[in-house]
Amino acid sequence: MIDLNTLISIFVFLIGACIGSFLNVVALRGLSGESIVFPPSKCPKCNNKLNWYTNIPIISYCFLRGKCQFCKEHISIQYPVVEALNAVLYLACFLTFGYSLKTLFLFPLISLFIAIAITDFKESVVLDIHTYIIMGLGLIYSLIPGAEINFVTSLLGILAGFLIFEALARAGYIFAGTRAFGEGDTLIAMGIGAFFGWKPLMAVIFISVIIQALMTIPVLLNKSLKNKNYKESFAYCALILCVVLVYLFKKFNLYENFTLILVLLLMVCAVLLWALFIILGDIRNKKETDDFLYLPFGPALVISGLIMAFYQPQMTNFFYSLINIQ
């Protein structure tokens, strides 16, 4: 006989899948400006209204083999992926935090993060309403007795998110003639700061920069090689080399050797300055900045925020131990 916890786990997974299906509607109709309520679900290709049995999360996509029942056009893989992702994260959240208020607050946070990632990745657009709801959730959560954050810390997190990202974004005017980040990224950071506080926010920013680099630099390197811009290609390789060198010095505790650390610092600084000079100079000579902001930064922030939701103590401690701050 199935025990109660297993039944509730199954229920949480199913609810997560259903909400994931709704997230696709929220994100895509939010981009088009349509109502999320009317009209009912329809095929984006032929506009035929979908029958209820062809609109079951995950199952219908598999049953229809990824094609519309009417026009037989392919349905985007985004639909089942988002449904499954939201369901799995809901289940992971329940299994990790159990019957707690944190679980109830993390459910909407997870779904809002996914909706933000969809709109930002597809159209480089972050809908303000999603970030405002996250800020509101964070502030409300901070007022609950026993929460990991208090109201003042939540407010400081919002302020830190705004100041840090606006400073970084506006620094782009100096180096590249454009904002380094969109305004939506500032709002996402403010939402994360509201939910976790300013100290974990620093760790989120650090991890998100690493995630963004892992996603972006290989793409930019490949594109520069295809365009035979070998100087820029070498600059990206130099950035990767700097990261590897710093990691190796940390890994083998070579920081205690003054001569080695001095040589490393001089080399890394010189290579970084040269690489940034090449990359930013190339940006200034282009009318577009797509090559620089090839991938939106929002999804990296969202991924880092999701990691923080599940591993807040570990991530925060790792970051501050890494920079040797007690």
mmCIF file of C-alpha atoms in Angstrom:
data_model
loop_
_atom_site.group_PDB
_atom_site.id
_atom_site.type_symbol
_atom_site.label_atom_id
_atom_site.label_comp_id
_atom_site.label_asym_id
_atom_site.label_seq_id
_atom_site.Cartn_x
_atom_site.Cartn_y
_atom_site.Cartn_z
ATOM 1 C CA MET A 1 0.000 0.000 0.000
ATOM 2 C CA ILE A 2 1.267 3.463 -0.923
ATOM 3 C CA ASP A 3 2.018 5.621 2.096
ATOM 4 C CA LEU A 4 0.775 9.201 2.522
ATOM 5 C CA ASN A 5 4.118 10.891 1.742
ATOM 6 C CA THR A 6 4.377 9.038 -1.573
ATOM 7 C CA LEU A 7 0.837 10.050 -2.516
ATOM 8 C CA ILE A 8 1.545 13.682 -1.668
ATOM 9 C CA SER A 9 4.814 13.531 -3.645
ATOM 10 C CA ILE A 10 2.909 12.279 -6.697
ATOM 11 C CA PHE A 11 0.311 15.024 -6.193
ATOM 12 C CA VAL A 12 3.050 17.684 -5.947
ATOM 13 C CA PHE A 13 4.635 16.404 -9.176
ATOM 14 C CA LEU A 14 1.292 16.502 -11.022
ATOM 15 C CA ILE A 15 0.488 19.986 -9.730
ATOM 16 C CA GLY A 16 3.962 21.113 -10.782
ATOM 17 C CA ALA A 17 3.402 19.737 -14.288
ATOM 18 C CA CYS A 18 0.019 21.483 -14.582
ATOM 19 C CA ILE A 19 1.471 24.792 -13.394
ATOM 20 C CA GLY A 20 4.367 24.256 -15.806
ATOM 21 C CA SER A 21 1.847 23.988 -18.640
ATOM 22 C CA PHE A 22 0.293 27.255 -17.474
ATOM 23 C CA LEU A 23 3.765 28.858 -17.342
ATOM 24 C CA ASN A 24 4.121 28.356 -21.087
ATOM 25 C CA VAL A 25 0.890 30.295 -21.536
ATOM 26 C CA VAL A 26 1.977 33.019 -19.088
ATOM 27 C CA ALA A 27 5.367 33.486 -20.761
ATOM 28 C CA LEU A 28 4.323 33.311 -24.417
ATOM 29 C CA ARG A 29 1.143 35.347 -24.055
ATOM 30 C CA GLY A 30 2.982 37.811 -21.852
ATOM 31 C CA LEU A 31 5.359 38.431 -24.767
ATOM 32 C CA SER A 32 2.510 38.831 -27.265
ATOM 33 C CA GLY A 33 0.359 40.943 -24.930
ATOM 34 C CA GLU A 34 -2.566 38.487 -25.022
ATOM 35 C CA SER A 35 -4.728 37.612 -22.049
ATOM 36 C CA ILE A 36 -3.534 34.564 -20.116
ATOM 37 C CA VAL A 37 -7.175 33.546 -19.555
ATOM 38 C CA PHE A 38 -8.893 34.010 -22.918
ATOM 39 C CA PRO A 39 -8.961 32.568 -25.514
ATOM 40 C CA PRO A 40 -8.521 28.931 -24.425
ATOM 41 C CA SER A 41 -5.385 27.008 -25.385
ATOM 42 C CA LYS A 42 -4.862 26.821 -29.142
ATOM 43 C CA CYS A 43 -2.309 25.685 -31.663
ATOM 44 C CA PRO A 44 0.110 28.583 -32.379
ATOM 45 C CA LYS A 45 0.328 27.467 -36.032
ATOM 46 C CA CYS A 46 -3.288 26.807 -37.129
ATOM 47 C CA ASN A 47 -5.075 28.545 -34.188
ATOM 48 C CA ASN A 48 -7.445 25.603 -33.646
ATOM 49 C CA LYS A 49 -8.733 25.219 -30.096
ATOM 50 C CA LEU A 50 -7.089 22.270 -28.351
ATOM 51 C CA ASN A 51 -9.216 19.498 -26.884
ATOM 52 C CA TRP A 52 -8.708 18.778 -23.200
ATOM 53 C CA TYR A 53 -7.249 15.321 -23.860
ATOM 54 C CA THR A 54 -4.564 16.823 -26.113
ATOM 55 C CA ASN A 55 -3.613 19.376 -23.479
ATOM 56 C CA ILE A 56 -2.487 17.030 -20.694
ATOM 57 C CA PRO A 57 0.988 18.074 -19.478
ATOM 58 C CA ILE A 58 3.873 15.942 -20.832
ATOM 59 C CA ILE A 59 1.602 12.990 -21.740
ATOM 60 C CA SER A 60 -0.213 14.704 -24.638
ATOM 61 C CA TYR A 61 3.057 15.767 -26.278
ATOM 62 C CA CYS A 62 4.314 12.177 -26.208
ATOM 63 C CA PHE A 63 0.949 10.766 -27.360
ATOM 64 C CA LEU A 64 0.775 13.188 -30.309
ATOM 65 C CA ARG A 65 4.482 12.610 -31.076
ATOM 66 C CA GLY A 66 5.150 16.316 -30.864
ATOM 67 C CA LYS A 67 2.656 17.292 -33.577
ATOM 68 C CA CYS A 68 -0.614 19.244 -33.602
ATOM 69 C CA GLN A 69 -3.665 16.990 -33.922
ATOM 70 C CA PHE A 70 -5.137 19.319 -36.567
ATOM 71 C CA CYS A 71 -2.388 20.741 -38.810
ATOM 72 C CA LYS A 72 0.257 18.112 -37.964
ATOM 73 C CA GLU A 73 2.887 20.829 -37.546
ATOM 74 C CA HIS A 74 5.627 20.203 -34.988
ATOM 75 C CA ILE A 75 4.983 21.476 -31.452
ATOM 76 C CA SER A 76 7.913 23.173 -29.745
ATOM 77 C CA ILE A 77 9.819 20.919 -27.337
ATOM 78 C CA GLN A 78 9.654 23.876 -24.947
ATOM 79 C CA TYR A 79 6.173 22.832 -23.776
ATOM 80 C CA PRO A 80 6.963 19.403 -22.266
ATOM 81 C CA VAL A 81 10.415 20.541 -21.093
ATOM 82 C CA VAL A 82 8.946 23.412 -19.047
ATOM 83 C CA GLU A 83 6.177 21.179 -17.697
ATOM 84 C CA ALA A 84 8.633 18.477 -16.648
ATOM 85 C CA LEU A 85 11.157 20.961 -15.241
ATOM 86 C CA ASN A 86 8.573 22.703 -13.065
ATOM 87 C CA ALA A 87 7.221 19.336 -11.888
ATOM 88 C CA VAL A 88 10.668 17.978 -10.993
ATOM 89 C CA LEU A 89 11.667 21.164 -9.158
ATOM 90 C CA TYR A 90 8.396 21.182 -7.199
ATOM 91 C CA LEU A 91 8.992 17.576 -6.189
ATOM 92 C CA ALA A 92 12.631 18.268 -5.276
ATOM 93 C CA CYS A 93 11.523 21.255 -3.198
ATOM 94 C CA PHE A 94 8.929 19.181 -1.320
ATOM 95 C CA LEU A 95 11.362 16.317 -0.712
ATOM 96 C CA THR A 96 14.024 18.765 0.510
ATOM 97 C CA PHE A 97 11.997 21.093 2.749
ATOM 98 C CA GLY A 98 8.906 18.986 3.457
ATOM 99 C CA TYR A 99 5.754 20.428 5.002
ATOM 100 C CA SER A 100 7.006 23.958 5.620
ATOM 101 C CA LEU A 101 6.173 27.534 4.782
ATOM 102 C CA LYS A 102 9.473 27.722 2.895
ATOM 103 C CA THR A 103 8.165 25.048 0.527
ATOM 104 C CA LEU A 104 5.009 27.064 -0.106
ATOM 105 C CA PHE A 105 7.026 30.203 -0.891
ATOM 106 C CA LEU A 106 9.572 28.395 -3.035
ATOM 107 C CA PHE A 107 6.873 26.916 -5.292
ATOM 108 C CA PRO A 108 5.854 30.290 -6.811
ATOM 109 C CA LEU A 109 9.493 31.452 -6.795
ATOM 110 C CA ILE A 110 10.512 28.437 -8.899
ATOM 111 C CA SER A 111 7.680 29.014 -11.384
ATOM 112 C CA LEU A 112 8.412 32.734 -11.691
ATOM 113 C CA PHE A 113 12.102 31.979 -12.272
ATOM 114 C CA ILE A 114 11.164 29.606 -15.099
ATOM 115 C CA ALA A 115 8.773 32.142 -16.672
ATOM 116 C CA ILE A 116 11.505 34.803 -16.542
ATOM 117 C CA ALA A 117 14.018 32.439 -18.151
ATOM 118 C CA ILE A 118 11.587 31.654 -20.991
ATOM 119 C CA THR A 119 10.852 35.270 -21.911
ATOM 120 C CA ASP A 120 14.445 36.421 -21.487
ATOM 121 C CA PHE A 121 15.900 33.568 -23.529
ATOM 122 C CA LYS A 122 13.325 33.788 -26.317
ATOM 123 C CA GLU A 123 13.014 37.551 -26.716
ATOM 124 C CA SER A 124 15.558 39.077 -24.278
ATOM 125 C CA VAL A 125 12.570 40.485 -22.384
ATOM 126 C CA VAL A 126 11.903 40.341 -18.644
ATOM 127 C CA LEU A 127 8.312 41.168 -17.713
ATOM 128 C CA ASP A 128 8.396 43.578 -14.772
ATOM 129 C CA ILE A 129 5.362 42.007 -13.110
ATOM 130 C CA HIS A 130 7.228 38.719 -12.578
ATOM 131 C CA THR A 131 10.108 40.399 -10.761
ATOM 132 C CA TYR A 132 7.791 42.588 -8.693
ATOM 133 C CA ILE A 133 5.929 39.482 -7.492
ATOM 134 C CA ILE A 134 9.261 37.893 -6.458
ATOM 135 C CA MET A 135 10.163 41.030 -4.486
ATOM 136 C CA GLY A 136 6.761 40.958 -2.817
ATOM 137 C CA LEU A 137 7.117 37.271 -1.964
ATOM 138 C CA GLY A 138 10.553 37.901 -0.476
ATOM 139 C CA LEU A 139 9.304 40.754 1.700
ATOM 140 C CA ILE A 140 6.294 38.758 2.900
ATOM 141 C CA TYR A 141 8.466 35.705 3.624
ATOM 142 C CA SER A 142 10.836 37.851 5.678
ATOM 143 C CA LEU A 143 7.970 38.795 8.000
ATOM 144 C CA ILE A 144 7.220 35.171 8.932
ATOM 145 C CA PRO A 145 8.644 34.092 12.315
ATOM 146 C CA GLY A 146 11.418 31.553 11.852
ATOM 147 C CA ALA A 147 12.226 32.596 8.278
ATOM 148 C CA GLU A 148 15.901 32.559 7.255
ATOM 149 C CA ILE A 149 15.754 36.279 6.542
ATOM 150 C CA ASN A 150 14.314 39.323 8.311
ATOM 151 C CA PHE A 151 12.535 42.315 6.792
ATOM 152 C CA VAL A 152 15.512 44.698 7.028
ATOM 153 C CA THR A 153 17.840 42.174 5.379
ATOM 154 C CA SER A 154 15.270 41.675 2.617
ATOM 155 C CA LEU A 155 15.122 45.421 1.990
ATOM 156 C CA LEU A 156 18.930 45.596 1.969
ATOM 157 C CA GLY A 157 18.946 42.755 -0.559
ATOM 158 C CA ILE A 158 16.664 44.755 -2.862
ATOM 159 C CA LEU A 159 18.862 47.837 -2.489
ATOM 160 C CA ALA A 160 22.058 45.826 -3.075
ATOM 161 C CA GLY A 161 20.614 44.230 -6.209
ATOM 162 C CA PHE A 162 19.689 47.632 -7.606
ATOM 163 C CA LEU A 163 22.964 49.385 -6.791
ATOM 164 C CA ILE A 164 25.275 46.589 -7.935
ATOM 165 C CA PHE A 165 23.560 45.863 -11.233
ATOM 166 C CA GLU A 166 22.902 49.454 -12.144
ATOM 167 C CA ALA A 167 26.551 50.298 -11.440
ATOM 168 C CA LEU A 168 27.727 47.389 -13.592
ATOM 169 C CA ALA A 169 25.187 48.118 -16.312
ATOM 170 C CA ARG A 170 26.113 51.807 -16.558
ATOM 171 C CA ALA A 171 29.820 50.953 -16.567
ATOM 172 C CA GLY A 172 29.087 49.497 -19.992
ATOM 173 C CA TYR A 173 28.659 53.044 -21.355
ATOM 174 C CA ILE A 174 32.274 53.745 -20.438
ATOM 175 C CA PHE A 175 33.769 50.594 -21.937
ATOM 176 C CA ALA A 176 31.398 49.610 -24.722
ATOM 177 C CA GLY A 177 29.096 52.570 -25.358
ATOM 178 C CA THR A 178 26.008 50.671 -24.155
ATOM 179 C CA ARG A 179 24.505 49.157 -21.003
ATOM 180 C CA ALA A 180 26.289 45.998 -19.958
ATOM 181 C CA PHE A 181 22.992 44.495 -18.741
ATOM 182 C CA GLY A 182 19.344 45.137 -19.414
ATOM 183 C CA GLU A 183 17.067 46.770 -16.846
ATOM 184 C CA GLY A 184 15.314 43.435 -16.425
ATOM 185 C CA ASP A 185 18.498 41.896 -15.001
ATOM 186 C CA THR A 186 18.537 44.593 -12.320
ATOM 187 C CA LEU A 187 14.955 43.705 -11.378
ATOM 188 C CA ILE A 188 15.805 39.984 -11.214
ATOM 189 C CA ALA A 189 18.743 40.742 -8.894
ATOM 190 C CA MET A 190 16.472 42.872 -6.701
ATOM 191 C CA GLY A 191 13.988 39.988 -6.476
ATOM 192 C CA ILE A 192 16.713 37.520 -5.524
ATOM 193 C CA GLY A 193 18.029 40.002 -2.952
ATOM 194 C CA ALA A 194 14.541 40.369 -1.483
ATOM 195 C CA PHE A 195 14.152 36.611 -1.080
ATOM 196 C CA PHE A 196 17.625 35.693 0.174
ATOM 197 C CA GLY A 197 19.248 38.905 1.448
ATOM 198 C CA TRP A 198 22.307 40.831 0.323
ATOM 199 C CA LYS A 199 24.977 38.323 1.446
ATOM 200 C CA PRO A 200 23.596 35.347 -0.518
ATOM 201 C CA LEU A 201 22.980 37.764 -3.408
ATOM 202 C CA MET A 202 26.756 38.241 -3.715
ATOM 203 C CA ALA A 203 27.155 34.477 -4.098
ATOM 204 C CA VAL A 204 24.336 34.367 -6.657
ATOM 205 C CA ILE A 205 26.023 37.066 -8.754
ATOM 206 C CA PHE A 206 29.361 35.247 -8.565
ATOM 207 C CA ILE A 207 27.866 31.897 -9.623
ATOM 208 C CA SER A 208 25.744 33.505 -12.353
ATOM 209 C CA VAL A 209 28.825 35.161 -13.890
ATOM 210 C CA ILE A 210 30.497 31.750 -14.065
ATOM 211 C CA ILE A 211 27.384 30.183 -15.605
ATOM 212 C CA GLN A 212 27.096 33.023 -18.131
ATOM 213 C CA ALA A 213 30.759 32.663 -19.087
ATOM 214 C CA LEU A 214 30.374 28.899 -19.547
ATOM 215 C CA MET A 215 27.383 29.490 -21.829
ATOM 216 C CA THR A 216 28.626 32.549 -23.713
ATOM 217 C CA ILE A 217 32.390 32.344 -24.243
ATOM 218 C CA PRO A 218 32.296 29.059 -26.238
ATOM 219 C CA VAL A 219 29.579 30.537 -28.485
ATOM 220 C CA LEU A 220 31.526 33.772 -29.015
ATOM 221 C CA LEU A 221 34.760 31.863 -29.587
ATOM 222 C CA ASN A 222 33.124 29.681 -32.209
ATOM 223 C CA LYS A 223 31.590 32.710 -33.927
ATOM 224 C CA SER A 224 34.871 34.635 -33.998
ATOM 225 C CA LEU A 225 36.627 31.590 -35.507
ATOM 226 C CA LYS A 226 33.948 31.315 -38.200
ATOM 227 C CA ASN A 227 34.397 35.029 -38.970
ATOM 228 C CA LYS A 228 38.191 34.489 -39.035
ATOM 229 C CA ASN A 229 38.623 37.123 -36.347
ATOM 230 C CA TYR A 230 41.590 35.312 -34.833
ATOM 231 C CA LYS A 231 42.676 38.187 -32.607
ATOM 232 C CA GLU A 232 39.312 38.151 -30.854
ATOM 233 C CA SER A 233 39.397 34.332 -30.707
ATOM 234 C CA PHE A 234 42.734 34.479 -28.933
ATOM 235 C CA ALA A 235 41.329 37.065 -26.516
ATOM 236 C CA TYR A 236 38.543 34.680 -25.477
ATOM 237 C CA CYS A 237 41.082 31.867 -25.067
ATOM 238 C CA ALA A 238 43.157 34.212 -22.889
ATOM 239 C CA LEU A 239 40.157 34.825 -20.621
ATOM 240 C CA ILE A 240 39.661 31.090 -20.203
ATOM 241 C CA LEU A 241 43.384 30.658 -19.482
ATOM 242 C CA CYS A 242 43.244 33.279 -16.720
ATOM 243 C CA VAL A 243 40.379 31.471 -15.010
ATOM 244 C CA VAL A 244 42.222 28.136 -15.236
ATOM 245 C CA LEU A 245 45.419 29.635 -13.784
ATOM 246 C CA VAL A 246 43.589 31.215 -10.843
ATOM 247 C CA TYR A 247 41.822 27.908 -10.166
ATOM 248 C CA LEU A 248 45.091 25.952 -10.240
ATOM 249 C CA PHE A 249 46.750 28.362 -7.824
ATOM 250 C CA LYS A 250 43.809 27.966 -5.435
ATOM 251 C CA LYS A 251 43.671 24.193 -5.924
ATOM 252 C CA PHE A 252 47.353 23.589 -5.079
ATOM 253 C CA ASN A 253 47.644 26.322 -2.405
ATOM 254 C CA LEU A 254 50.294 28.230 -4.332
ATOM 255 C CA TYR A 255 49.169 31.541 -2.818
ATOM 256 C CA GLU A 256 51.729 31.169 -0.034
ATOM 257 C CA ASN A 257 54.606 31.563 -2.509
ATOM 258 C CA PHE A 258 55.035 35.342 -2.863
ATOM 259 C CA THR A 259 57.057 35.151 -6.087
ATOM 260 C CA LEU A 260 54.570 32.853 -7.797
ATOM 261 C CA ILE A 261 51.555 34.906 -6.727
ATOM 262 C CA LEU A 262 53.212 38.126 -7.910
ATOM 263 C CA VAL A 263 53.998 36.602 -11.296
ATOM 264 C CA LEU A 264 50.438 35.236 -11.526
ATOM 265 C CA LEU A 265 48.853 38.585 -10.693
ATOM 266 C CA LEU A 266 50.997 40.462 -13.210
ATOM 267 C CA MET A 267 50.331 37.894 -15.922
ATOM 268 C CA VAL A 268 46.608 37.647 -15.287
ATOM 269 C CA CYS A 269 46.192 41.439 -15.149
ATOM 270 C CA ALA A 270 48.165 41.912 -18.347
ATOM 271 C CA VAL A 271 46.265 39.201 -20.220
ATOM 272 C CA LEU A 272 42.881 40.383 -18.924
ATOM 273 C CA LEU A 273 43.546 43.989 -19.904
ATOM 274 C CA TRP A 274 44.701 42.944 -23.364
ATOM 275 C CA ALA A 275 41.742 40.581 -23.885
ATOM 276 C CA LEU A 276 39.211 43.152 -22.680
ATOM 277 C CA PHE A 277 40.840 45.828 -24.859
ATOM 278 C CA ILE A 278 40.435 43.600 -27.926
ATOM 279 C CA ILE A 279 36.882 42.494 -27.116
ATOM 280 C CA LEU A 280 35.558 45.919 -26.091
ATOM 281 C CA GLY A 281 37.323 47.571 -29.002
ATOM 282 C CA ASP A 282 35.551 45.178 -31.340
ATOM 283 C CA ILE A 283 32.221 46.042 -29.718
ATOM 284 C CA ARG A 284 32.788 49.777 -30.185
ATOM 285 C CA ASN A 285 33.378 49.222 -33.894
ATOM 286 C CA LYS A 286 30.034 47.479 -34.351
ATOM 287 C CA LYS A 287 26.583 48.988 -34.612
ATOM 288 C CA GLU A 288 25.140 46.065 -32.685
ATOM 289 C CA THR A 289 26.110 44.585 -29.357
ATOM 290 C CA ASP A 290 24.674 41.145 -30.064
ATOM 291 C CA ASP A 291 28.132 39.604 -30.195
ATOM 292 C CA PHE A 292 28.841 40.825 -26.672
ATOM 293 C CA LEU A 293 25.468 40.097 -25.132
ATOM 294 C CA TYR A 294 24.996 37.011 -27.266
ATOM 295 C CA LEU A 295 23.055 35.265 -24.558
ATOM 296 C CA PRO A 296 20.838 37.149 -22.089
ATOM 297 C CA PHE A 297 22.115 37.284 -18.515
ATOM 298 C CA GLY A 298 18.695 36.630 -16.961
ATOM 299 C CA PRO A 299 18.743 32.817 -17.374
ATOM 300 C CA ALA A 300 22.163 32.637 -15.674
ATOM 301 C CA LEU A 301 20.772 34.635 -12.744
ATOM 302 C CA VAL A 302 17.724 32.382 -12.623
ATOM 303 C CA ILE A 303 19.818 29.182 -12.616
ATOM 304 C CA SER A 304 22.010 30.596 -9.855
ATOM 305 C CA GLY A 305 18.900 31.678 -7.925
ATOM 306 C CA LEU A 306 17.441 28.160 -8.192
ATOM 307 C CA ILE A 307 20.704 26.679 -6.883
ATOM 308 C CA MET A 308 20.577 29.172 -4.013
ATOM 309 C CA ALA A 309 17.002 28.128 -3.215
ATOM 310 C CA PHE A 310 18.131 24.546 -2.556
ATOM 311 C CA TYR A 311 21.674 25.104 -1.318
ATOM 312 C CA GLN A 312 21.678 28.522 0.345
ATOM 313 C CA PRO A 313 24.055 27.740 3.265
ATOM 314 C CA GLN A 314 26.488 25.781 1.087
ATOM 315 C CA MET A 315 26.603 28.361 -1.702
ATOM 316 C CA THR A 316 26.988 31.312 0.647
ATOM 317 C CA ASN A 317 29.692 29.640 2.727
ATOM 318 C CA PHE A 318 31.544 28.498 -0.393
ATOM 319 C CA PHE A 319 31.578 32.004 -1.854
ATOM 320 C CA TYR A 320 32.786 33.769 1.277
ATOM 321 C CA SER A 321 35.381 31.087 2.028
ATOM 322 C CA LEU A 322 36.594 31.433 -1.556
ATOM 323 C CA ILE A 323 37.283 35.127 -1.100
ATOM 324 C CA ASN A 324 38.557 34.465 2.442
ATOM 325 C CA ILE A 325 35.926 36.532 4.226
ATOM 326 C CA GLN A 326 34.713 35.147 7.530
#
